[in-house]
Short mmCIF file of C-alpha atoms and ligand atoms in Angstrom, two decimals:
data_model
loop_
_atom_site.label_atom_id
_atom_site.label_comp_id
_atom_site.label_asym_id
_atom_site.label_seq_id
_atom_site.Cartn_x
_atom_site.Cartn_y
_atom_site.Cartn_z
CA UNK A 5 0.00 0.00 0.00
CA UNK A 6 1.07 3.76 -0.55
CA UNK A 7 2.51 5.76 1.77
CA UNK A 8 0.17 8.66 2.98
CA UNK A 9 0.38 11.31 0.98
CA UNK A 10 -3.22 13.29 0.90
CA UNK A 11 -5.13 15.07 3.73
CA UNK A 12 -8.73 15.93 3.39
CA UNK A 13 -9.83 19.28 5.01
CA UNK A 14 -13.96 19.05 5.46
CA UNK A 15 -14.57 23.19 6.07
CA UNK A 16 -17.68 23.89 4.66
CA UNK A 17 -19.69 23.99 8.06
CA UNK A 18 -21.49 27.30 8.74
CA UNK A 19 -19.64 27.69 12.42
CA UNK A 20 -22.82 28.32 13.86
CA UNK A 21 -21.65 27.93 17.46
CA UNK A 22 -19.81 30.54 17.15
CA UNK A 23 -21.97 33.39 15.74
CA UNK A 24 -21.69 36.19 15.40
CA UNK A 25 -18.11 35.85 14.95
CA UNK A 26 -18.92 33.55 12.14
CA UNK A 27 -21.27 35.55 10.33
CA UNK A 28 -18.53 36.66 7.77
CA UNK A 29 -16.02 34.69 8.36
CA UNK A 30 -14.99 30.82 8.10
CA UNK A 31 -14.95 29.29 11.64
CA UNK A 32 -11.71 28.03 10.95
CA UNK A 33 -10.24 31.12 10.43
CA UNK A 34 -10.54 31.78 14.28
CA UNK A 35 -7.58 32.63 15.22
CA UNK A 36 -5.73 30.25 18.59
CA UNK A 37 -3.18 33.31 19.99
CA UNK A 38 -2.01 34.11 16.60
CA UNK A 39 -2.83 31.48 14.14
CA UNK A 40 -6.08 30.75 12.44
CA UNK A 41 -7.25 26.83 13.67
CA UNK A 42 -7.29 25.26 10.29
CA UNK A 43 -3.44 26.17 9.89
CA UNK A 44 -2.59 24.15 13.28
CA UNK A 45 -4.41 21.22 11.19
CA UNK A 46 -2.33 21.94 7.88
CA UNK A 47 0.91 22.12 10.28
CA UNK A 48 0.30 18.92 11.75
CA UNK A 49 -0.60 17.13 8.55
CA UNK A 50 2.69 18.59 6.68
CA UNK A 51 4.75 17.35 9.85
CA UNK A 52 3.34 14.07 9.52
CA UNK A 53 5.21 14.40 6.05
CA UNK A 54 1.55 15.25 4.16
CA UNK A 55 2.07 17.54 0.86
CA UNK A 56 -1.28 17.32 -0.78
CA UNK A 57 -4.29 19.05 1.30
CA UNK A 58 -7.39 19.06 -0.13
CA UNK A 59 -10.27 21.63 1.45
CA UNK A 60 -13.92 20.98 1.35
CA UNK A 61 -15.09 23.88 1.34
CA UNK A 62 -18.44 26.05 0.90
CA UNK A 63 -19.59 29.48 0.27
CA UNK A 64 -18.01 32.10 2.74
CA UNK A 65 -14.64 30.04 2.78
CA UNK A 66 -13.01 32.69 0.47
CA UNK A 67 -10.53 33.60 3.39
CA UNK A 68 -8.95 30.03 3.69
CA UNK A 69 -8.09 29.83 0.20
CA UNK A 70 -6.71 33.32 0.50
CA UNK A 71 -4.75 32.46 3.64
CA UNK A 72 -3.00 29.54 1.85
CA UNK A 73 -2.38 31.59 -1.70
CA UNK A 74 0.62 34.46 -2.02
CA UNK A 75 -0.64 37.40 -0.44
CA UNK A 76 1.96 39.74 -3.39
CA UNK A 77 1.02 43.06 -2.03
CA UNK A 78 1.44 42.54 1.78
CA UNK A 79 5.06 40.16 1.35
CA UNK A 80 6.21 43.54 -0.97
CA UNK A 81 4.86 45.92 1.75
CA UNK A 82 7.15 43.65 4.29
CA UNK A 83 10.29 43.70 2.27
CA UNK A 84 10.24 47.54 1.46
CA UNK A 85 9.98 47.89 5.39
CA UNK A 86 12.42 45.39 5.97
CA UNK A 87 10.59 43.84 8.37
CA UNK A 88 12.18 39.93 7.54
CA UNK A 89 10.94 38.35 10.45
CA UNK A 90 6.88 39.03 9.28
CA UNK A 91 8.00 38.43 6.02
CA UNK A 92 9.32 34.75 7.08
CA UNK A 93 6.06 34.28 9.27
CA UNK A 94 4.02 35.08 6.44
CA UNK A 95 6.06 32.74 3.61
CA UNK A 96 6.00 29.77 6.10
CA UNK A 97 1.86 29.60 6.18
CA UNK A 98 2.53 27.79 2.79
CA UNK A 99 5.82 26.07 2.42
CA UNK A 100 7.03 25.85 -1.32
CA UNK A 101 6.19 21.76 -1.21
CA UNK A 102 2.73 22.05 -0.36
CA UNK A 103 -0.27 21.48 -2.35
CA UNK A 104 -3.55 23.16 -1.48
CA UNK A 105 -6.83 21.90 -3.90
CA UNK A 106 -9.88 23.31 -3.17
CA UNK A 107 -13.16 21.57 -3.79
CA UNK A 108 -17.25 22.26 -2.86
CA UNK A 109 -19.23 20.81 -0.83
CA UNK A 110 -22.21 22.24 -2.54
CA UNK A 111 -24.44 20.98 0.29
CA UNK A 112 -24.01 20.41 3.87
CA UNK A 113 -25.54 16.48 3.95
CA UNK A 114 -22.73 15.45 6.56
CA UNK A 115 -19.14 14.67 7.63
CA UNK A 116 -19.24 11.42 5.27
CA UNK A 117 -20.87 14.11 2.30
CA UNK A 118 -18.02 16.05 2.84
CA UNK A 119 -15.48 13.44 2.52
CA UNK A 120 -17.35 11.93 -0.68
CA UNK A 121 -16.95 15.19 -2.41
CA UNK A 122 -13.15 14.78 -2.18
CA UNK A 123 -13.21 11.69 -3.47
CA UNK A 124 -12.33 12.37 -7.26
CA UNK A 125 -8.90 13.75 -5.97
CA UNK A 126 -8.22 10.89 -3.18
CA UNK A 127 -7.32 8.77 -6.66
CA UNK A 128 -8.04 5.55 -5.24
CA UNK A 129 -5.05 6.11 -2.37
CA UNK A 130 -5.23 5.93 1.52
CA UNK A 131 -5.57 9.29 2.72
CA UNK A 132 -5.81 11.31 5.49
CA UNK A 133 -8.64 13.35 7.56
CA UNK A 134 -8.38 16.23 9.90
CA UNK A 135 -11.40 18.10 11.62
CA UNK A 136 -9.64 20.88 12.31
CA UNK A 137 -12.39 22.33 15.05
CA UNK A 138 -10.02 19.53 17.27
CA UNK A 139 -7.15 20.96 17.98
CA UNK A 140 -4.65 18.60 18.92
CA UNK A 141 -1.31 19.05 20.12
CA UNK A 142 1.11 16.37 21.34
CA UNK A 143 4.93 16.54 21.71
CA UNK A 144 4.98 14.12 18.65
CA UNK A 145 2.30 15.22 15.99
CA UNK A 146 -0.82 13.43 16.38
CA UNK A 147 -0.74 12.87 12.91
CA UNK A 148 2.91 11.87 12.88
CA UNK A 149 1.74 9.51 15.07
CA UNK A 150 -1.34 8.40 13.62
CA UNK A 151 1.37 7.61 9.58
CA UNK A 152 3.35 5.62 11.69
CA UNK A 153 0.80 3.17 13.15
CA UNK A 154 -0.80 3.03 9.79
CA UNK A 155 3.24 2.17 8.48
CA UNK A 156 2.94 -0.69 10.51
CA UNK A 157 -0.71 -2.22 10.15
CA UNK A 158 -1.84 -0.77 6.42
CA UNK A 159 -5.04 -0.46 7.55
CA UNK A 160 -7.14 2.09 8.87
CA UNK A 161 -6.45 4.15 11.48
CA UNK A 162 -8.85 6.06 13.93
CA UNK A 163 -7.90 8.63 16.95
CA UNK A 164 -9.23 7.82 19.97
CA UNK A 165 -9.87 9.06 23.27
CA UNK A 166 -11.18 8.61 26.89
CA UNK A 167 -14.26 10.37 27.16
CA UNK A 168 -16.56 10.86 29.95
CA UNK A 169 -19.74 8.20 29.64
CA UNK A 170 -21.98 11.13 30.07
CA UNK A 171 -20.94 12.31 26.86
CA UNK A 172 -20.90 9.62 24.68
CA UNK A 173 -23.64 11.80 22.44
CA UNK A 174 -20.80 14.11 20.93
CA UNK A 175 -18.61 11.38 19.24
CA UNK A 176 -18.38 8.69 17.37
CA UNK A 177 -17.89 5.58 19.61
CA UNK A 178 -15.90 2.47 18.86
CA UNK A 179 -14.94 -0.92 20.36
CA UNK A 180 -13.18 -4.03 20.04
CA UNK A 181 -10.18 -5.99 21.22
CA UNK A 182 -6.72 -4.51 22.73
CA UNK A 183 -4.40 -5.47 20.92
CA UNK A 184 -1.51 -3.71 22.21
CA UNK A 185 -0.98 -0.67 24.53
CA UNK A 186 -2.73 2.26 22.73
CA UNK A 187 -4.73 0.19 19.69
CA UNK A 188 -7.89 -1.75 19.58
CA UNK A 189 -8.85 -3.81 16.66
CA UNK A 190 -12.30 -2.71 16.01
CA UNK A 191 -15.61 -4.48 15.83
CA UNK A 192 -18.15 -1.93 16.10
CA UNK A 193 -18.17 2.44 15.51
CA UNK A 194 -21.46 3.75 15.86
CA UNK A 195 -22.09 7.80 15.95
CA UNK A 196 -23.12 9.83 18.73
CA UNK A 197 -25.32 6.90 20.95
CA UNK A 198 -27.25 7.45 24.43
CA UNK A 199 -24.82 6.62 27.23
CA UNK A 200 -27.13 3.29 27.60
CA UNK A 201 -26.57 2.31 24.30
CA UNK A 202 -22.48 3.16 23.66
CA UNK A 203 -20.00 0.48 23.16
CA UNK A 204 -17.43 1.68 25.22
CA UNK A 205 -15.95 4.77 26.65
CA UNK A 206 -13.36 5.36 23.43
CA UNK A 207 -14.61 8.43 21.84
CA UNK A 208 -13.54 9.12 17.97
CA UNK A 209 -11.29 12.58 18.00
CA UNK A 210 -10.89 14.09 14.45
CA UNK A 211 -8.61 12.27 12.66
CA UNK A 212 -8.58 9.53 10.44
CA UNK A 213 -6.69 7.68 8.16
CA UNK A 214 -8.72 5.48 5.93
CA UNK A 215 -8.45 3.33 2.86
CA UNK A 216 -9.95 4.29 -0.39
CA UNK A 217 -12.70 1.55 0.51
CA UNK A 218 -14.50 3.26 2.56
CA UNK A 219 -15.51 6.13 -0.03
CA UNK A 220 -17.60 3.06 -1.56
CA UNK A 221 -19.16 2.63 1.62
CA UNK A 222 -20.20 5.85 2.36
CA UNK A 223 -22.11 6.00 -1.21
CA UNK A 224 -24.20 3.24 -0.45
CA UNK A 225 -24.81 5.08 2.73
CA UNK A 226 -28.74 5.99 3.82
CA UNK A 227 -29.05 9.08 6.00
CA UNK A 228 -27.56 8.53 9.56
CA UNK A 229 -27.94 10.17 12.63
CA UNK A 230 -29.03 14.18 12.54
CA UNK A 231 -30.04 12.89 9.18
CA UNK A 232 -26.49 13.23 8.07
CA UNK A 233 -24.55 10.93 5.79
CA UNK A 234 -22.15 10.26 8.42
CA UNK A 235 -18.63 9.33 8.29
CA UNK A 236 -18.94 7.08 11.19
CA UNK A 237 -21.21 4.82 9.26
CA UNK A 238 -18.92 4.72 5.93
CA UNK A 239 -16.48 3.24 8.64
CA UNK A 240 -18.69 0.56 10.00
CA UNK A 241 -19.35 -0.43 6.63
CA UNK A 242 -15.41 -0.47 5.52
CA UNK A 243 -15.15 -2.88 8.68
CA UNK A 244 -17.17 -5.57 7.44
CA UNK A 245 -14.20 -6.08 4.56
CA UNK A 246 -11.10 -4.65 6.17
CA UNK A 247 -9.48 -4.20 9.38
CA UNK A 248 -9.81 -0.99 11.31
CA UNK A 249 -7.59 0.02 14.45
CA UNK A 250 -8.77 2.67 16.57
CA UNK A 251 -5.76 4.10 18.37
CA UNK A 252 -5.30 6.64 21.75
CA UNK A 253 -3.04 9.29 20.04
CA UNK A 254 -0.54 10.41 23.00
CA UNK A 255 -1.54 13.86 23.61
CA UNK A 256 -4.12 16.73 24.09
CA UNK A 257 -7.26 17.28 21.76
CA UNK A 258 -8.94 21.27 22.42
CA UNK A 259 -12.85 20.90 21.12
CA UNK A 260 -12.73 24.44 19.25
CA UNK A 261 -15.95 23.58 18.09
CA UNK A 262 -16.94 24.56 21.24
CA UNK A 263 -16.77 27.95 23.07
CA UNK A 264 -15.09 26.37 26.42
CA UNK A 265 -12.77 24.12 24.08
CA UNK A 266 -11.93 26.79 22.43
CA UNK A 267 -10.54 29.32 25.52
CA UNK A 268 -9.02 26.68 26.85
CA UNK A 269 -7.20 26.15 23.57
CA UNK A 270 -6.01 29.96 23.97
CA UNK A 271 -5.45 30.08 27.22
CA UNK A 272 -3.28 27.03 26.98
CA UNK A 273 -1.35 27.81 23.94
CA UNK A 274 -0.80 31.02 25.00
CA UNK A 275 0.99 29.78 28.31
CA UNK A 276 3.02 27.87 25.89
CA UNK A 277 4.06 30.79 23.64
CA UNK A 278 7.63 31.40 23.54
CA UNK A 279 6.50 35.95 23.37
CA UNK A 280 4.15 35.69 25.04
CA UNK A 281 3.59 32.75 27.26
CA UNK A 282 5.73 34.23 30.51
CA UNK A 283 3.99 37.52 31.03
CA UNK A 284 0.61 35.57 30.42
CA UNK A 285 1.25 33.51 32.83
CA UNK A 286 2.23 36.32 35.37
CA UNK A 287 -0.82 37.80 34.21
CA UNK A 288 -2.97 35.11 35.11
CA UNK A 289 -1.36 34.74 38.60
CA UNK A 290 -2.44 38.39 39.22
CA UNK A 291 -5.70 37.24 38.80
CA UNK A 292 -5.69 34.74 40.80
CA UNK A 293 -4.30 37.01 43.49
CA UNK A 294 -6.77 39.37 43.20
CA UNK A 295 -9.38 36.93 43.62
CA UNK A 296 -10.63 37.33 40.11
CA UNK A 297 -10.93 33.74 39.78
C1 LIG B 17 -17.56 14.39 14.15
C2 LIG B 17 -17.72 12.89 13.93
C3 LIG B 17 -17.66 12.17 15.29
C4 LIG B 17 -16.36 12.52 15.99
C5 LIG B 17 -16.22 14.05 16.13
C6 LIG B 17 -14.87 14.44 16.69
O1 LIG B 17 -18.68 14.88 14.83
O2 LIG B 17 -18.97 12.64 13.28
O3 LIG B 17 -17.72 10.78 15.09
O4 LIG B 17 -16.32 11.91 17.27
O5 LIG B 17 -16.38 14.70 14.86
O6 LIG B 17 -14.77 15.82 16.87
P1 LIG B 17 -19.05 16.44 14.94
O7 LIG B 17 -18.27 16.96 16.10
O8 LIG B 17 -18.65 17.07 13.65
O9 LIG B 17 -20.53 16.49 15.19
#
């Protein structure tokens, strides 16, 4: 099997969670201290050796194809004013090697939808798929780490994690057998159930790696949950042919889909910024001092 070389972008949700910052402007274009979320997704996809990113994206996405294009008059505004170090932050958004194909989601049927309308440039290959409303950061890539397992198992690969078994109705659920530290061979995914009715506790964070197979699946697909074509079930299907390992990542997944996800996200990050981080945190002390919180 090929090594992975495509990542698939879904971004044509409207964001409404986050209105009315959203009203204008692609949710992932929110920017995490200083960098809009979907470019911590392209980051960790290029470190995982990724060069071909494909967006799904939807009317009102304008600025994420703009972010990852030349931006001519700002980079000459920059040199005249010799300001390299802007100039450098700006160039690295897109790195000369990377690949950025844009595709529409003309309507928003669903995660699997979204995934199906990339299909014509997947090319029959194993391929990649970040969410990149999850935010994940780990001292090795998540993604990096996600290649590798696949490197060893050419098969499909899903992030997992722990979640609480009150909230087993905001992920996809899967279960199966252990086979090692850190990966399950999976018998059953199902999206979103009751508490009463999940699997297990192992909670689907967003990112995949999948073989080509399950873009058949998810054709044959009838409406899912939320009356979505759902991703989830394009997965359950590609189980009944192939093996699928669900595997805990090592690391830390911020729901930025979600207002409190999201703060923490930038409250986090920004105690981790090399500017910024130390006077955060002695800002956030003085807080605490104070009795602010
Ligand atoms: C999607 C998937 C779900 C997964 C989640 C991770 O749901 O359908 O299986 O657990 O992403 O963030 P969404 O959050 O888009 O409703």
């Amino acid at each position: 099997m090929k090594p992975i070389t495509k990542a698939l972008f879904p971004v044509a949700g409207l964001g409404t969670r986050f209105l009315p910052a959203t009203k204008a402007q692609p949710k992932e274009m929110l920017p995490v201290v200083d960098k809009p979320l979907i470019q911590y997704a392209i980051e960790e996809a290029y470190e995982a050796g990724i060069r071909e990113m494909i967006f799904v994206t939807g009317r009102t996405k304008r600025a994420i194809e703009d972010h990852f294009d030349m931006a001519y008059e700002l980079e000459t505004e920059l040199a005249a004013a010799n300001k390299h170090e802007l100039l450098r932050v700006v160039q690295s958004i897109k790195p000369d090697d990377l690949e950025c194909v844009f595709i529409r989601q003309p309507k928003m049927l669903g995660l699997g939808h979204a995934v199906l309308c990339g299909s014509l440039l997947i090319n029959g290959e194993p391929f990649a798929v970040l969410l990149a409303d999850d935010l994940m950061v780990g001292e090795k890539p998540i993604m990096r780490q996600m290649v590798e397992q696949y490197a060893e198992w050419r098969a499909s690969i899903i992030a997992v994690q722990e979640v609480p078994p009150e909230q087993t109705r905001r992920y996809g659920i899967v279960a199966g057998t252990p086979v090692r530290d850190r990966l399950v061979d999976v018998s059953r995914i199902v999206e979103k159930p009751a508490p009463e009715d999940a699997p297990s506790n192992l909670g689907v964070a967003g990112r995949y790696i999948l073989t080509p197979g399950v873009l058949d699946e998810i054709r044959n697909l009838p409406r899912g949950v939320g009356g979505e074509i759902q991703l989830t079930d394009g997965i359950a299907g590609l189980l009944r042919r192939e093996k699928v390992f669900a595997y805990r990542y090592e690391g830390r997944r911020y729901d930025c889909g979600s207002k409190e996800g999201f703060l923490q996200a930038s409250v986090e990050l920004a105690l981790e910024h090399p500017q910024i981080g130390p006077g955060f945190r002695d800002y956030l002390a003085s807080l605490r001092e104070s009795g602010r919180v």
